[in-house]
Amino acid sequence: MKKCLICDSLIEPFVSFGRMPIANGFLQADQFQEEYFFELAAGFCPECTMVQLIEQPEPQKMFHENYAFYSSTSTRMAAHFQELAGRVKDSYMKSKDPFVVEIGSNDGITLRHFAAAGFRHLGVEPSANVAEAARKKGVQTVCQFFDENVAREILGAHGPADVFLGANVMCHISTLHSVVAGIKLLLKPEGVLIFEDPYLGDIIQKTSYDQIYDEHAFYFSLRSLTFLFERHGMEVIDVMPQDVHGGSMRYTVGRKGAHDIAGSVELLRERENALGLHDPATYHRLRENIERSRDELMNLLGKLKKQGSRVAGYGATSKSTTVINYCGITPELVEFIGDTTPIKQGKFSPGMHIPVRPYADFENNHPNFALLFAWNHVAEIMEKERQFLANGGRWIVYVPRVEIL
Ligand code: SAH
Ligand code: TYD
Protein backbone atom coordinates (compact mmCIF):
# COMPACT_ATOMS: atom_id res chain seq x y z
CA MET A 1 0.00 0.00 0.00
CA LYS A 2 1.23 3.45 -0.87
CA LYS A 3 1.33 6.31 1.64
CA CYS A 4 -0.23 9.71 1.05
CA LEU A 5 2.35 12.29 -0.06
CA ILE A 6 0.63 14.91 2.07
CA CYS A 7 -0.28 13.22 5.38
CA ASP A 8 1.40 9.78 5.30
CA SER A 9 -1.85 7.80 5.73
CA LEU A 10 -2.53 4.80 3.51
CA ILE A 11 -4.07 5.71 0.13
CA GLU A 12 -7.09 3.86 -1.26
CA PRO A 13 -6.51 3.18 -4.98
CA PHE A 14 -9.73 3.63 -6.99
CA VAL A 15 -8.77 3.41 -10.68
CA SER A 16 -6.00 1.93 -12.80
CA PHE A 17 -5.43 2.77 -16.46
CA GLY A 18 -2.80 0.08 -16.91
CA ARG A 19 0.58 0.42 -18.57
CA MET A 20 1.08 4.01 -19.64
CA PRO A 21 3.83 5.96 -21.41
CA ILE A 22 4.89 9.56 -20.62
CA ALA A 23 1.95 11.78 -21.67
CA ASN A 24 4.10 14.33 -23.50
CA GLY A 25 6.53 11.68 -24.74
CA PHE A 26 5.96 12.16 -28.49
CA LEU A 27 8.62 10.09 -30.18
CA GLN A 28 10.30 9.02 -33.42
CA ALA A 29 10.07 5.50 -34.84
CA ASP A 30 13.69 4.76 -33.88
CA GLN A 31 12.79 5.45 -30.22
CA PHE A 32 9.91 2.93 -29.98
CA GLN A 33 12.15 0.21 -28.53
CA GLU A 34 13.28 2.28 -25.56
CA GLU A 35 9.89 3.82 -24.72
CA TYR A 36 9.30 4.13 -20.98
CA PHE A 37 6.09 2.83 -19.36
CA PHE A 38 4.72 2.93 -15.83
CA GLU A 39 1.47 1.93 -14.14
CA LEU A 40 -1.00 4.83 -14.20
CA ALA A 41 -3.35 4.57 -11.24
CA ALA A 42 -4.99 7.08 -8.90
CA GLY A 43 -5.95 6.87 -5.25
CA PHE A 44 -7.81 8.80 -2.57
CA CYS A 45 -6.49 9.55 0.92
CA PRO A 46 -9.29 8.93 3.41
CA GLU A 47 -7.51 11.12 5.98
CA CYS A 48 -6.63 14.40 4.18
CA THR A 49 -8.79 13.68 1.04
CA MET A 50 -5.94 14.35 -1.40
CA VAL A 51 -6.41 12.49 -4.71
CA GLN A 52 -3.04 11.50 -6.15
CA LEU A 53 -1.15 9.14 -8.43
CA ILE A 54 -0.03 5.87 -6.90
CA GLU A 55 3.19 5.87 -8.94
CA GLN A 56 4.76 8.88 -10.63
CA PRO A 57 7.74 8.79 -13.00
CA GLU A 58 10.82 10.79 -11.96
CA PRO A 59 10.47 14.50 -12.82
CA GLN A 60 13.50 14.34 -15.17
CA LYS A 61 11.66 11.82 -17.35
CA MET A 62 8.88 14.38 -17.94
CA PHE A 63 10.56 17.80 -17.79
CA HIS A 64 13.72 18.23 -19.83
CA GLU A 65 15.27 20.03 -22.81
CA ASN A 66 12.74 18.53 -25.23
CA TYR A 67 9.56 19.26 -23.29
CA ALA A 68 6.74 19.25 -25.84
CA PHE A 69 4.24 21.61 -24.18
CA TYR A 70 4.63 25.27 -25.16
CA SER A 71 2.03 27.29 -23.25
CA SER A 72 1.71 30.00 -25.87
CA THR A 73 0.31 27.71 -28.60
CA SER A 74 -3.21 28.58 -27.48
CA THR A 75 -4.40 32.14 -28.06
CA ARG A 76 -7.13 31.52 -25.50
CA MET A 77 -4.56 30.65 -22.83
CA ALA A 78 -2.46 33.66 -23.81
CA ALA A 79 -5.49 35.88 -23.17
CA HIS A 80 -6.23 34.04 -19.94
CA PHE A 81 -2.76 34.66 -18.53
CA GLN A 82 -2.73 38.26 -19.74
CA GLU A 83 -5.84 38.77 -17.62
CA LEU A 84 -4.14 37.13 -14.64
CA ALA A 85 -1.04 39.31 -15.05
CA GLY A 86 -3.22 42.43 -15.24
CA ARG A 87 -5.06 41.53 -12.02
CA VAL A 88 -1.86 40.76 -10.16
CA LYS A 89 -0.17 43.98 -11.32
CA ASP A 90 -3.17 46.07 -10.26
CA SER A 91 -3.76 44.44 -6.88
CA TYR A 92 -0.52 43.06 -5.50
CA MET A 93 2.49 44.83 -7.04
CA LYS A 94 2.06 47.92 -4.89
CA SER A 95 5.20 47.97 -2.74
CA LYS A 96 8.34 49.89 -3.63
CA ASP A 97 10.17 47.86 -6.32
CA PRO A 98 7.90 44.79 -6.08
CA PHE A 99 9.09 41.31 -7.04
CA VAL A 100 7.11 38.42 -8.58
CA VAL A 101 8.26 34.80 -8.84
CA GLU A 102 6.58 32.21 -11.04
CA ILE A 103 7.22 28.45 -11.15
CA GLY A 104 6.43 26.47 -14.28
CA SER A 105 6.77 29.75 -16.15
CA ASN A 106 7.23 27.76 -19.39
CA ASP A 107 7.68 29.99 -22.47
CA GLY A 108 6.94 33.18 -20.52
CA ILE A 109 3.22 33.32 -21.32
CA THR A 110 2.48 35.19 -18.05
CA LEU A 111 5.75 36.76 -16.94
CA ARG A 112 6.30 38.53 -20.25
CA HIS A 113 3.62 41.00 -19.15
CA PHE A 114 5.59 41.80 -15.99
CA ALA A 115 8.84 42.04 -17.96
CA ALA A 116 7.24 44.41 -20.47
CA ALA A 117 5.98 46.63 -17.63
CA GLY A 118 9.47 46.75 -16.06
CA PHE A 119 8.67 44.77 -12.90
CA ARG A 120 11.31 42.69 -11.12
CA HIS A 121 10.41 39.11 -11.89
CA LEU A 122 11.88 35.61 -12.00
CA GLY A 123 10.66 32.47 -13.71
CA VAL A 124 11.70 29.04 -12.41
CA GLU A 125 11.40 26.54 -15.24
CA PRO A 126 13.25 23.18 -15.38
CA SER A 127 12.47 22.39 -19.05
CA ALA A 128 15.41 24.07 -20.82
CA ASN A 129 13.80 24.50 -24.26
CA VAL A 130 10.73 26.37 -23.02
CA ALA A 131 12.86 28.33 -20.50
CA GLU A 132 14.98 29.51 -23.44
CA ALA A 133 11.85 30.54 -25.36
CA ALA A 134 10.90 32.70 -22.34
CA ARG A 135 14.35 34.32 -22.17
CA LYS A 136 14.02 35.27 -25.84
CA LYS A 137 10.92 37.26 -24.81
CA GLY A 138 12.94 39.15 -22.20
CA VAL A 139 11.70 37.03 -19.29
CA GLN A 140 14.36 36.34 -16.63
CA THR A 141 14.33 32.60 -16.07
CA VAL A 142 16.38 30.10 -14.08
CA CYS A 143 16.32 26.51 -15.28
CA GLN A 144 15.66 24.59 -12.05
CA PHE A 145 13.12 22.41 -10.28
CA PHE A 146 11.68 24.64 -7.56
CA ASP A 147 11.87 23.41 -3.97
CA GLU A 148 12.80 24.80 -0.56
CA ASN A 149 16.53 24.97 -1.40
CA VAL A 150 15.93 26.88 -4.62
CA ALA A 151 13.64 29.24 -2.66
CA ARG A 152 16.50 29.96 -0.26
CA GLU A 153 18.84 30.73 -3.18
CA ILE A 154 16.29 33.07 -4.76
CA LEU A 155 15.71 34.83 -1.44
CA GLY A 156 19.47 35.37 -1.06
CA ALA A 157 19.89 36.71 -4.58
CA HIS A 158 16.71 38.80 -5.00
CA GLY A 159 15.08 39.30 -1.59
CA PRO A 160 11.49 38.40 -0.66
CA ALA A 161 8.62 38.26 -3.12
CA ASP A 162 5.33 40.15 -3.11
CA VAL A 163 3.61 37.54 -5.25
CA PHE A 164 4.31 33.90 -6.07
CA LEU A 165 2.57 32.44 -9.13
CA GLY A 166 2.08 28.89 -10.39
CA ALA A 167 -0.32 27.82 -13.14
CA ASN A 168 -0.74 24.12 -13.85
CA VAL A 169 2.43 23.31 -11.98
CA MET A 170 1.70 22.91 -8.24
CA CYS A 171 -0.23 19.73 -9.01
CA HIS A 172 2.79 18.49 -11.02
CA ILE A 173 5.22 18.38 -8.10
CA SER A 174 5.13 15.34 -5.84
CA THR A 175 7.41 16.99 -3.23
CA LEU A 176 4.67 19.49 -2.47
CA HIS A 177 5.60 20.06 1.18
CA SER A 178 9.05 21.29 0.13
CA VAL A 179 7.44 23.57 -2.48
CA VAL A 180 5.01 25.11 0.02
CA ALA A 181 7.78 25.54 2.62
CA GLY A 182 9.84 27.31 -0.08
CA ILE A 183 6.97 29.57 -1.04
CA LYS A 184 6.41 30.59 2.58
CA LEU A 185 10.12 31.28 3.00
CA LEU A 186 10.20 33.46 -0.08
CA LEU A 187 7.01 35.48 0.45
CA LYS A 188 6.91 38.76 2.35
CA PRO A 189 4.69 38.61 5.49
CA GLU A 190 1.77 40.06 3.50
CA GLY A 191 2.72 38.32 0.26
CA VAL A 192 0.36 36.02 -1.60
CA LEU A 193 0.59 32.78 -3.53
CA ILE A 194 -1.79 32.66 -6.50
CA PHE A 195 -2.03 29.37 -8.33
CA GLU A 196 -4.45 27.45 -10.49
CA ASP A 197 -4.83 23.82 -11.47
CA PRO A 198 -7.49 21.54 -12.96
CA TYR A 199 -10.22 21.23 -10.33
CA LEU A 200 -11.15 17.84 -8.91
CA GLY A 201 -14.85 18.78 -8.74
CA ASP A 202 -14.90 19.32 -12.52
CA ILE A 203 -13.06 16.07 -13.19
CA ILE A 204 -15.68 14.19 -11.21
CA GLN A 205 -18.67 16.02 -12.64
CA LYS A 206 -17.48 15.72 -16.27
CA THR A 207 -15.74 12.33 -16.03
CA SER A 208 -12.73 14.11 -17.54
CA TYR A 209 -10.45 11.24 -16.61
CA ASP A 210 -7.93 12.29 -19.24
CA GLN A 211 -6.70 14.86 -16.71
CA ILE A 212 -5.17 11.87 -14.95
CA TYR A 213 -1.66 11.40 -16.37
CA ASP A 214 1.96 11.25 -15.24
CA GLU A 215 2.52 15.01 -14.87
CA HIS A 216 -0.50 15.45 -12.60
CA ALA A 217 0.70 14.00 -9.32
CA PHE A 218 -2.28 15.59 -7.48
CA TYR A 219 -5.95 16.45 -8.16
CA PHE A 220 -6.74 19.33 -5.84
CA SER A 221 -9.85 20.33 -3.97
CA LEU A 222 -10.23 23.19 -1.50
CA ARG A 223 -10.58 20.58 1.23
CA SER A 224 -7.30 18.78 0.55
CA LEU A 225 -5.43 22.06 0.01
CA THR A 226 -6.76 23.46 3.27
CA PHE A 227 -5.18 20.47 5.01
CA LEU A 228 -1.87 21.00 3.19
CA PHE A 229 -1.58 24.74 3.85
CA GLU A 230 -2.71 24.36 7.46
CA ARG A 231 0.43 22.31 8.07
CA HIS A 232 2.52 25.29 6.89
CA GLY A 233 0.66 28.00 8.81
CA MET A 234 -1.01 29.26 5.64
CA GLU A 235 -4.62 29.45 4.48
CA VAL A 236 -6.70 29.81 1.31
CA ILE A 237 -8.09 33.36 1.27
CA ASP A 238 -9.89 33.37 -2.08
CA VAL A 239 -11.01 30.95 -4.79
CA MET A 240 -12.13 31.70 -8.32
CA PRO A 241 -13.34 29.03 -10.78
CA GLN A 242 -11.68 29.28 -14.21
CA ASP A 243 -13.16 28.17 -17.49
CA VAL A 244 -9.87 26.79 -18.88
CA HIS A 245 -8.39 23.29 -19.08
CA GLY A 246 -11.88 21.89 -18.75
CA GLY A 247 -12.50 23.56 -15.39
CA SER A 248 -9.76 24.91 -13.16
CA MET A 249 -9.66 26.65 -9.79
CA ARG A 250 -7.56 29.69 -8.98
CA TYR A 251 -6.56 29.80 -5.29
CA THR A 252 -5.09 32.76 -3.44
CA VAL A 253 -3.17 31.80 -0.31
CA GLY A 254 -1.54 33.84 2.44
CA ARG A 255 -0.02 33.43 5.86
CA LYS A 256 -2.65 32.46 8.42
CA GLY A 257 -4.42 35.53 9.77
CA ALA A 258 -2.66 38.01 7.46
CA HIS A 259 -5.66 38.58 5.13
CA ASP A 260 -9.45 38.64 5.16
CA ILE A 261 -11.04 35.47 3.78
CA ALA A 262 -13.39 35.99 0.84
CA GLY A 263 -16.93 34.57 0.98
CA SER A 264 -16.15 32.43 -2.09
CA VAL A 265 -14.10 30.09 0.12
CA GLU A 266 -17.05 29.06 2.29
CA LEU A 267 -19.28 28.68 -0.78
CA LEU A 268 -16.79 26.31 -2.40
CA ARG A 269 -16.51 24.35 0.84
CA GLU A 270 -20.27 23.82 0.76
CA ARG A 271 -20.19 22.84 -2.93
CA GLU A 272 -17.50 20.24 -2.20
CA ASN A 273 -19.54 18.75 0.63
CA ALA A 274 -22.53 18.44 -1.71
CA LEU A 275 -20.30 16.81 -4.36
CA GLY A 276 -19.06 14.28 -1.81
CA LEU A 277 -15.37 14.94 -2.44
CA HIS A 278 -14.64 13.55 1.05
CA ASP A 279 -16.51 10.29 0.39
CA PRO A 280 -14.72 7.19 -1.03
CA ALA A 281 -18.00 6.19 -2.77
CA THR A 282 -17.61 9.25 -5.05
CA TYR A 283 -14.38 7.82 -6.44
CA HIS A 284 -15.86 4.40 -7.04
CA ARG A 285 -18.64 6.06 -9.01
CA LEU A 286 -15.99 7.98 -10.97
CA ARG A 287 -14.31 4.68 -11.89
CA GLU A 288 -17.61 3.26 -13.13
CA ASN A 289 -18.20 6.37 -15.23
CA ILE A 290 -14.67 6.13 -16.66
CA GLU A 291 -15.22 2.53 -17.69
CA ARG A 292 -18.54 3.40 -19.30
CA SER A 293 -16.96 6.30 -21.20
CA ARG A 294 -14.19 4.01 -22.52
CA ASP A 295 -16.70 1.37 -23.70
CA GLU A 296 -18.90 3.93 -25.44
CA LEU A 297 -15.98 5.58 -27.22
CA MET A 298 -14.57 2.26 -28.43
CA ASN A 299 -18.00 1.12 -29.64
CA LEU A 300 -18.39 4.33 -31.62
CA LEU A 301 -14.89 4.20 -33.15
CA GLY A 302 -15.40 0.52 -34.03
CA LYS A 303 -18.71 1.32 -35.74
CA LEU A 304 -17.18 4.18 -37.75
CA LYS A 305 -14.28 1.96 -38.83
CA LYS A 306 -16.74 -0.73 -40.01
CA GLN A 307 -18.68 1.77 -42.10
CA GLY A 308 -15.41 2.97 -43.70
CA SER A 309 -15.32 6.47 -42.23
CA ARG A 310 -12.01 8.28 -41.83
CA VAL A 311 -11.34 9.49 -38.28
CA ALA A 312 -8.49 11.83 -37.31
CA GLY A 313 -7.55 13.19 -33.90
CA TYR A 314 -7.54 16.94 -33.29
CA GLY A 315 -4.84 18.19 -30.88
CA ALA A 316 -2.03 15.91 -29.65
CA THR A 317 -2.70 16.85 -26.05
CA SER A 318 -1.00 15.27 -23.05
CA LYS A 319 -4.47 14.29 -21.92
CA SER A 320 -5.03 12.26 -25.08
CA THR A 321 -2.27 9.85 -24.04
CA THR A 322 -4.44 8.53 -21.22
CA VAL A 323 -7.51 8.13 -23.44
CA ILE A 324 -5.63 6.56 -26.37
CA ASN A 325 -3.73 4.01 -24.28
CA TYR A 326 -6.47 3.22 -21.76
CA CYS A 327 -9.12 2.71 -24.44
CA GLY A 328 -6.72 1.05 -26.88
CA ILE A 329 -7.13 3.46 -29.80
CA THR A 330 -4.83 2.23 -32.56
CA PRO A 331 -3.73 3.94 -35.81
CA GLU A 332 -6.30 1.70 -37.55
CA LEU A 333 -9.07 3.56 -35.70
CA VAL A 334 -7.57 7.08 -35.76
CA GLU A 335 -5.31 7.56 -38.79
CA PHE A 336 -3.40 10.60 -37.55
CA ILE A 337 -3.56 13.46 -35.05
CA GLY A 338 -3.33 17.01 -36.39
CA ASP A 339 -1.49 19.47 -34.14
CA THR A 340 -0.10 23.00 -34.43
CA THR A 341 2.98 22.42 -32.21
CA PRO A 342 6.10 22.04 -34.40
CA ILE A 343 8.00 19.84 -31.89
CA LYS A 344 5.20 17.22 -31.97
CA GLN A 345 4.78 17.11 -35.74
CA GLY A 346 6.34 14.23 -37.66
CA LYS A 347 6.51 12.21 -34.45
CA PHE A 348 4.20 9.51 -33.05
CA SER A 349 1.84 9.57 -30.10
CA PRO A 350 3.16 7.90 -26.93
CA GLY A 351 2.29 4.22 -26.57
CA MET A 352 -0.06 3.60 -29.50
CA HIS A 353 2.16 5.42 -32.03
CA ILE A 354 -0.51 7.26 -33.97
CA PRO A 355 1.26 9.66 -36.39
CA VAL A 356 1.17 13.33 -35.35
CA ARG A 357 0.96 15.57 -38.41
CA PRO A 358 1.01 19.30 -39.03
CA TYR A 359 -2.32 21.02 -38.74
CA ALA A 360 -2.25 21.64 -42.52
CA ASP A 361 -2.70 17.88 -43.10
CA PHE A 362 -6.04 18.13 -41.34
CA GLU A 363 -7.03 21.30 -43.13
CA ASN A 364 -6.08 20.07 -46.60
CA ASN A 365 -7.61 16.62 -46.31
CA HIS A 366 -10.50 16.77 -43.87
CA PRO A 367 -11.46 13.40 -42.36
CA ASN A 368 -15.13 12.42 -41.98
CA PHE A 369 -14.84 12.64 -38.20
CA ALA A 370 -12.47 14.56 -35.94
CA LEU A 371 -11.93 13.16 -32.46
CA LEU A 372 -11.51 16.25 -30.33
CA PHE A 373 -8.59 15.48 -28.01
CA ALA A 374 -8.21 19.22 -27.26
CA TRP A 375 -11.82 19.35 -25.95
CA ASN A 376 -10.81 21.96 -23.39
CA HIS A 377 -10.26 24.42 -26.26
CA VAL A 378 -13.63 23.63 -27.85
CA ALA A 379 -14.80 27.24 -28.20
CA GLU A 380 -11.57 28.42 -29.86
CA ILE A 381 -11.52 25.39 -32.17
CA MET A 382 -15.21 25.52 -33.24
CA GLU A 383 -14.73 29.16 -34.07
CA LYS A 384 -11.86 28.48 -36.47
CA GLU A 385 -13.11 25.16 -37.93
CA ARG A 386 -16.37 26.29 -39.53
CA GLN A 387 -15.11 24.99 -42.89
CA PHE A 388 -14.70 21.46 -41.54
CA LEU A 389 -18.39 21.39 -40.59
CA ALA A 390 -19.36 23.05 -43.87
CA ASN A 391 -17.54 20.25 -45.72
CA GLY A 392 -19.68 17.70 -43.89
CA GLY A 393 -17.15 16.87 -41.15
CA ARG A 394 -18.42 15.92 -37.70
CA TRP A 395 -16.85 16.22 -34.25
CA ILE A 396 -16.57 13.36 -31.79
CA VAL A 397 -16.22 14.37 -28.15
CA TYR A 398 -15.96 12.26 -25.00
CA VAL A 399 -16.22 14.90 -22.26
CA PRO A 400 -18.60 15.19 -20.51
CA ARG A 401 -20.07 12.27 -22.48
CA VAL A 402 -19.28 10.38 -25.66
CA GLU A 403 -21.23 11.90 -28.55
CA ILE A 404 -21.09 13.13 -32.11
CA LEU A 405 -21.72 16.88 -32.13
N1 SAH B 1 2.36 27.54 -16.41
C1 SAH B 1 2.26 27.08 -17.76
C2 SAH B 1 2.96 25.73 -17.98
C3 SAH B 1 2.29 24.54 -17.35
S1 SAH B 1 3.09 23.00 -17.77
C4 SAH B 1 0.83 26.99 -18.19
O1 SAH B 1 -0.08 26.99 -17.37
O2 SAH B 1 0.60 26.88 -19.40
C5 SAH B 1 4.00 22.68 -16.29
C6 SAH B 1 5.35 23.37 -16.29
O3 SAH B 1 5.90 23.21 -14.99
C7 SAH B 1 6.34 22.78 -17.27
O4 SAH B 1 6.87 23.82 -18.06
C8 SAH B 1 7.39 22.12 -16.36
O5 SAH B 1 8.68 22.12 -16.91
C9 SAH B 1 7.28 22.96 -15.10
N2 SAH B 1 7.72 22.30 -13.85
C10 SAH B 1 7.64 21.00 -13.52
N3 SAH B 1 8.15 20.79 -12.29
C11 SAH B 1 8.57 22.00 -11.82
C12 SAH B 1 9.21 22.43 -10.62
N4 SAH B 1 9.54 21.58 -9.63
N5 SAH B 1 9.50 23.74 -10.48
C13 SAH B 1 9.18 24.62 -11.47
N6 SAH B 1 8.58 24.26 -12.62
C14 SAH B 1 8.28 22.96 -12.80
P1 TYD C 1 -3.68 21.49 -24.08
O1 TYD C 1 -5.06 21.00 -24.10
O2 TYD C 1 -3.50 22.93 -23.82
O3 TYD C 1 -2.87 20.79 -22.97
P2 TYD C 1 -2.46 19.39 -22.47
O4 TYD C 1 -1.30 18.99 -23.33
O5 TYD C 1 -2.11 19.82 -21.11
O6 TYD C 1 -3.57 18.38 -22.48
O7 TYD C 1 -2.92 21.10 -25.43
C1 TYD C 1 -3.34 21.65 -26.58
C2 TYD C 1 -2.72 20.88 -27.72
O8 TYD C 1 -3.62 20.99 -28.82
C3 TYD C 1 -1.41 21.43 -28.17
O9 TYD C 1 -0.57 20.38 -28.61
C4 TYD C 1 -1.76 22.32 -29.35
C5 TYD C 1 -2.99 21.65 -29.90
N1 TYD C 1 -3.94 22.56 -30.51
C6 TYD C 1 -4.12 22.52 -31.88
O10 TYD C 1 -3.50 21.71 -32.59
N2 TYD C 1 -5.01 23.40 -32.46
C7 TYD C 1 -5.70 24.28 -31.71
O11 TYD C 1 -6.52 25.06 -32.26
C8 TYD C 1 -5.52 24.31 -30.30
C9 TYD C 1 -6.28 25.26 -29.44
C10 TYD C 1 -4.62 23.42 -29.73
XYZ file of N, CA, C and O and ligand atoms in Angstrom, residues 63 67 69 71 77 81 102-106 109 124-127 130 144-147 166-169 172-173 179 215 245, ligand 1:
146
model
N 10.194 16.394 -17.563
C 10.555 17.800 -17.786
C 12.033 17.890 -18.112
O 12.887 17.637 -17.257
N 10.940 19.272 -23.801
C 9.560 19.263 -23.293
C 8.619 19.761 -24.393
O 8.847 20.802 -25.014
N 5.368 20.692 -24.409
C 4.242 21.614 -24.185
C 4.713 23.065 -24.118
O 5.393 23.467 -23.182
N 3.286 26.676 -23.705
C 2.033 27.294 -23.247
C 1.405 28.216 -24.278
O 0.182 28.284 -24.389
N -5.343 30.678 -24.064
C -4.562 30.646 -22.830
C -3.710 31.913 -22.705
O -3.486 32.416 -21.606
N -3.872 34.284 -19.412
C -2.759 34.663 -18.531
C -2.456 36.165 -18.590
O -1.896 36.720 -17.654
N 7.534 33.200 -10.504
C 6.585 32.213 -11.039
C 7.293 30.881 -11.256
O 8.385 30.842 -11.842
N 6.674 29.781 -10.818
C 7.217 28.450 -11.145
C 6.416 27.884 -12.318
O 5.265 28.254 -12.553
N 7.084 27.017 -13.090
C 6.429 26.469 -14.284
C 6.107 27.587 -15.264
O 5.070 27.583 -15.923
N 7.028 28.541 -15.349
C 6.771 29.750 -16.154
C 6.823 29.467 -17.644
O 6.465 30.314 -18.465
N 7.276 28.267 -18.010
C 7.233 27.765 -19.386
C 7.816 28.779 -20.370
O 8.913 29.289 -20.145
N 4.582 32.885 -20.959
C 3.224 33.319 -21.322
C 2.652 34.353 -20.337
O 1.962 35.278 -20.759
N 10.948 30.254 -12.758
C 11.696 29.037 -12.410
C 11.127 27.927 -13.270
O 9.954 27.545 -13.108
N 11.922 27.446 -14.229
C 11.397 26.539 -15.244
C 12.456 25.483 -15.589
O 13.464 25.797 -16.211
N 12.230 24.220 -15.175
C 13.247 23.180 -15.379
C 13.378 22.668 -16.817
O 14.397 22.058 -17.139
N 12.379 22.897 -17.662
C 12.468 22.395 -19.046
C 13.221 23.429 -19.892
O 12.709 24.523 -20.168
N 11.774 25.354 -23.205
C 10.731 26.370 -23.018
C 11.284 27.551 -22.200
O 10.894 28.702 -22.428
N 15.538 25.438 -13.249
C 15.662 24.594 -12.049
C 14.303 24.027 -11.659
O 13.263 24.600 -12.005
N 14.336 22.931 -10.911
C 13.122 22.410 -10.278
C 12.959 23.145 -8.960
O 13.827 23.047 -8.084
N 11.876 23.863 -8.789
C 11.681 24.635 -7.559
C 11.478 23.717 -6.356
O 10.746 22.734 -6.431
N 12.127 24.045 -5.265
C 11.874 23.408 -3.971
C 12.379 24.364 -2.885
O 12.745 25.506 -3.185
N 1.871 30.246 -9.865
C 2.075 28.892 -10.391
C 0.810 28.443 -11.091
O -0.223 28.273 -10.444
N 0.865 28.292 -12.405
C -0.320 27.819 -13.137
C -0.028 26.430 -13.667
O 0.982 26.223 -14.355
N -0.879 25.499 -13.359
C -0.742 24.125 -13.853
C 0.644 23.575 -13.558
O 1.285 22.982 -14.412
N 1.105 23.822 -12.367
C 2.425 23.312 -11.978
C 2.442 22.790 -10.540
O 3.104 21.795 -10.265
N 1.798 19.328 -10.328
C 2.790 18.491 -11.015
C 3.909 18.011 -10.086
O 4.710 17.176 -10.479
N 4.007 18.603 -8.898
C 5.218 18.382 -8.104
C 4.914 17.498 -6.889
O 4.199 17.914 -5.970
N 7.838 22.414 -1.656
C 7.436 23.567 -2.476
C 6.721 24.607 -1.615
O 7.042 25.801 -1.659
N 2.104 13.696 -15.379
C 2.517 15.005 -14.870
C 1.655 15.472 -13.704
O 2.083 16.304 -12.910
N -8.790 24.675 -19.350
C -8.387 23.289 -19.081
C -9.551 22.442 -18.557
O -9.381 21.600 -17.673
N 2.359 27.542 -16.408
C 2.264 27.077 -17.763
C 2.964 25.731 -17.980
C 2.286 24.537 -17.347
S 3.093 23.003 -17.775
C 0.834 26.986 -18.190
O -0.081 26.992 -17.372
O 0.596 26.882 -19.402
C 4.005 22.678 -16.295
C 5.351 23.366 -16.285
O 5.900 23.209 -14.992
C 6.338 22.783 -17.267
O 6.872 23.824 -18.056
C 7.391 22.118 -16.365
O 8.681 22.125 -16.914
C 7.281 22.956 -15.103
N 7.716 22.305 -13.848
C 7.641 20.997 -13.519
N 8.155 20.785 -12.289
C 8.569 21.995 -11.817
C 9.206 22.432 -10.616
N 9.535 21.577 -9.629
N 9.496 23.737 -10.484
C 9.183 24.617 -11.467
N 8.583 24.262 -12.617
C 8.278 22.965 -12.802
